[in-house]
mmCIF file of C-alpha atoms in Angstrom:
data_model
loop_
_atom_site.group_PDB
_atom_site.id
_atom_site.type_symbol
_atom_site.label_atom_id
_atom_site.label_comp_id
_atom_site.label_asym_id
_atom_site.label_seq_id
_atom_site.Cartn_x
_atom_site.Cartn_y
_atom_site.Cartn_z
ATOM 1 C CA UNK A 1 47.345 -45.232 88.219
ATOM 2 C CA UNK A 2 47.396 -44.277 91.894
ATOM 3 C CA UNK A 3 50.787 -45.922 92.396
ATOM 4 C CA UNK A 4 52.250 -44.223 89.337
ATOM 5 C CA UNK A 5 51.091 -40.716 90.264
ATOM 6 C CA UNK A 6 51.349 -40.810 94.064
ATOM 7 C CA UNK A 7 55.065 -39.824 94.188
ATOM 8 C CA UNK A 8 54.396 -36.751 92.050
ATOM 9 C CA UNK A 9 51.328 -35.714 94.039
ATOM 10 C CA UNK A 10 53.221 -36.337 97.286
ATOM 11 C CA UNK A 11 56.036 -34.088 96.078
ATOM 12 C CA UNK A 12 53.417 -31.421 95.322
ATOM 13 C CA UNK A 13 51.962 -31.744 98.830
ATOM 14 C CA UNK A 14 48.750 -33.603 98.038
ATOM 15 C CA UNK A 15 49.563 -37.319 98.019
ATOM 16 C CA UNK A 16 45.967 -38.457 98.540
ATOM 17 C CA UNK A 17 44.918 -36.682 95.355
ATOM 18 C CA UNK A 18 46.256 -39.553 93.264
ATOM 19 C CA UNK A 19 43.864 -42.049 94.905
ATOM 20 C CA UNK A 20 40.903 -39.695 94.435
ATOM 21 C CA UNK A 21 41.809 -39.121 90.776
ATOM 22 C CA UNK A 22 42.100 -42.867 90.270
ATOM 23 C CA UNK A 23 38.642 -43.411 91.810
ATOM 24 C CA UNK A 24 37.158 -40.578 89.750
ATOM 25 C CA UNK A 25 38.472 -41.974 86.485
ATOM 26 C CA UNK A 26 37.387 -45.523 87.387
ATOM 27 C CA UNK A 27 33.829 -44.267 87.930
ATOM 28 C CA UNK A 28 33.997 -42.406 84.616
ATOM 29 C CA UNK A 29 35.229 -45.522 82.803
ATOM 30 C CA UNK A 30 32.499 -47.663 84.374
ATOM 31 C CA UNK A 31 29.705 -45.199 83.648
ATOM 32 C CA UNK A 32 30.648 -43.757 80.265
ATOM 33 C CA UNK A 33 27.781 -43.758 77.762
ATOM 34 C CA UNK A 34 30.235 -44.421 74.923
ATOM 35 C CA UNK A 35 33.929 -44.698 74.229
ATOM 36 C CA UNK A 36 35.524 -41.395 75.208
ATOM 37 C CA UNK A 37 38.187 -39.740 73.131
ATOM 38 C CA UNK A 38 41.426 -39.391 75.063
ATOM 39 C CA UNK A 39 44.269 -38.043 72.987
ATOM 40 C CA UNK A 40 47.925 -38.897 73.158
ATOM 41 C CA UNK A 41 50.020 -36.808 75.531
ATOM 42 C CA UNK A 42 51.917 -35.585 72.455
ATOM 43 C CA UNK A 43 48.763 -33.880 71.137
ATOM 44 C CA UNK A 44 48.745 -30.109 71.387
ATOM 45 C CA UNK A 45 45.014 -29.881 72.054
ATOM 46 C CA UNK A 46 42.488 -31.634 74.253
ATOM 47 C CA UNK A 47 39.600 -33.603 72.812
ATOM 48 C CA UNK A 48 36.066 -32.376 73.473
ATOM 49 C CA UNK A 49 35.620 -35.271 75.924
ATOM 50 C CA UNK A 50 38.795 -34.358 77.802
ATOM 51 C CA UNK A 51 37.598 -30.761 78.045
ATOM 52 C CA UNK A 52 34.237 -31.898 79.477
ATOM 53 C CA UNK A 53 35.983 -34.009 82.134
ATOM 54 C CA UNK A 54 38.386 -31.206 83.088
ATOM 55 C CA UNK A 55 35.526 -28.716 83.263
ATOM 56 C CA UNK A 56 33.571 -31.058 85.545
ATOM 57 C CA UNK A 57 36.652 -31.482 87.758
ATOM 58 C CA UNK A 58 37.136 -27.707 87.921
ATOM 59 C CA UNK A 59 33.483 -27.143 88.797
ATOM 60 C CA UNK A 60 33.684 -29.778 91.533
ATOM 61 C CA UNK A 61 36.828 -28.177 92.928
ATOM 62 C CA UNK A 62 35.038 -24.832 93.162
ATOM 63 C CA UNK A 63 32.063 -26.498 94.879
ATOM 64 C CA UNK A 64 29.700 -26.005 91.947
ATOM 65 C CA UNK A 65 28.331 -29.507 92.444
ATOM 66 C CA UNK A 66 25.154 -29.228 90.360
ATOM 67 C CA UNK A 67 27.029 -27.683 87.445
ATOM 68 C CA UNK A 68 29.707 -30.400 87.679
ATOM 69 C CA UNK A 69 27.023 -33.071 87.629
ATOM 70 C CA UNK A 70 25.285 -31.525 84.624
ATOM 71 C CA UNK A 71 28.606 -31.309 82.806
ATOM 72 C CA UNK A 72 29.654 -34.925 83.399
ATOM 73 C CA UNK A 73 26.182 -36.256 82.566
ATOM 74 C CA UNK A 74 27.035 -35.357 78.973
ATOM 75 C CA UNK A 75 29.459 -38.299 79.030
ATOM 76 C CA UNK A 76 28.160 -40.756 81.596
ATOM 77 C CA UNK A 77 24.993 -42.357 82.867
ATOM 78 C CA UNK A 78 23.048 -40.229 85.330
ATOM 79 C CA UNK A 79 23.073 -42.758 88.170
ATOM 80 C CA UNK A 80 26.870 -42.692 88.426
ATOM 81 C CA UNK A 81 27.310 -38.952 87.886
ATOM 82 C CA UNK A 82 26.859 -38.141 91.617
ATOM 83 C CA UNK A 83 29.577 -40.674 92.487
ATOM 84 C CA UNK A 84 31.899 -39.065 89.938
ATOM 85 C CA UNK A 85 31.198 -35.635 91.407
ATOM 86 C CA UNK A 86 31.715 -36.838 94.997
ATOM 87 C CA UNK A 87 35.115 -38.315 94.077
ATOM 88 C CA UNK A 88 35.945 -35.175 92.071
ATOM 89 C CA UNK A 89 35.172 -32.970 95.057
ATOM 90 C CA UNK A 90 37.571 -34.984 97.219
ATOM 91 C CA UNK A 91 40.220 -34.745 94.500
ATOM 92 C CA UNK A 92 39.625 -31.005 94.194
ATOM 93 C CA UNK A 93 39.828 -30.534 97.967
ATOM 94 C CA UNK A 94 43.264 -32.169 98.002
ATOM 95 C CA UNK A 95 44.457 -29.935 95.170
ATOM 96 C CA UNK A 96 43.011 -26.847 96.851
ATOM 97 C CA UNK A 97 44.895 -27.612 100.068
ATOM 98 C CA UNK A 98 48.071 -27.693 97.963
ATOM 99 C CA UNK A 99 47.078 -24.394 96.248
ATOM 100 C CA UNK A 100 46.661 -26.114 92.863
ATOM 101 C CA UNK A 101 43.539 -24.943 91.043
ATOM 102 C CA UNK A 102 42.325 -26.961 88.075
ATOM 103 C CA UNK A 103 42.479 -24.808 84.973
ATOM 104 C CA UNK A 104 40.767 -25.675 81.723
ATOM 105 C CA UNK A 105 42.568 -24.693 78.548
ATOM 106 C CA UNK A 106 41.998 -26.245 75.140
ATOM 107 C CA UNK A 107 45.718 -26.218 74.368
ATOM 108 C CA UNK A 108 48.356 -28.061 76.319
ATOM 109 C CA UNK A 109 51.506 -26.284 77.431
ATOM 110 C CA UNK A 110 54.430 -26.966 79.695
ATOM 111 C CA UNK A 111 53.996 -25.801 83.270
ATOM 112 C CA UNK A 112 55.815 -22.515 83.695
ATOM 113 C CA UNK A 113 55.921 -21.857 79.938
ATOM 114 C CA UNK A 114 54.287 -18.651 78.621
#
């Protein structure tokens, strides 16, 4: 995934973010308590699992580490939750440097669309 997203993140001014996102999602996949629901990109809404992950990423980006850990522990084993949060913080730091806050909305929309 890193190779696929790196050009986009580089264009946005945060090329290293793709590697941190890749690591974060690998940790999530390895430590998930169950199969997580990830919807098709054509879906207009996010699944509950996707919302939990995005919320944990947002909390990590805003340095709310304990809240991020509590959030992600809903989906993954406790021993790997700190690793997820550490990777998420690095991902969030890269996005912050590029002035790109993570926003959590239940409905998907095109960037720049009302």
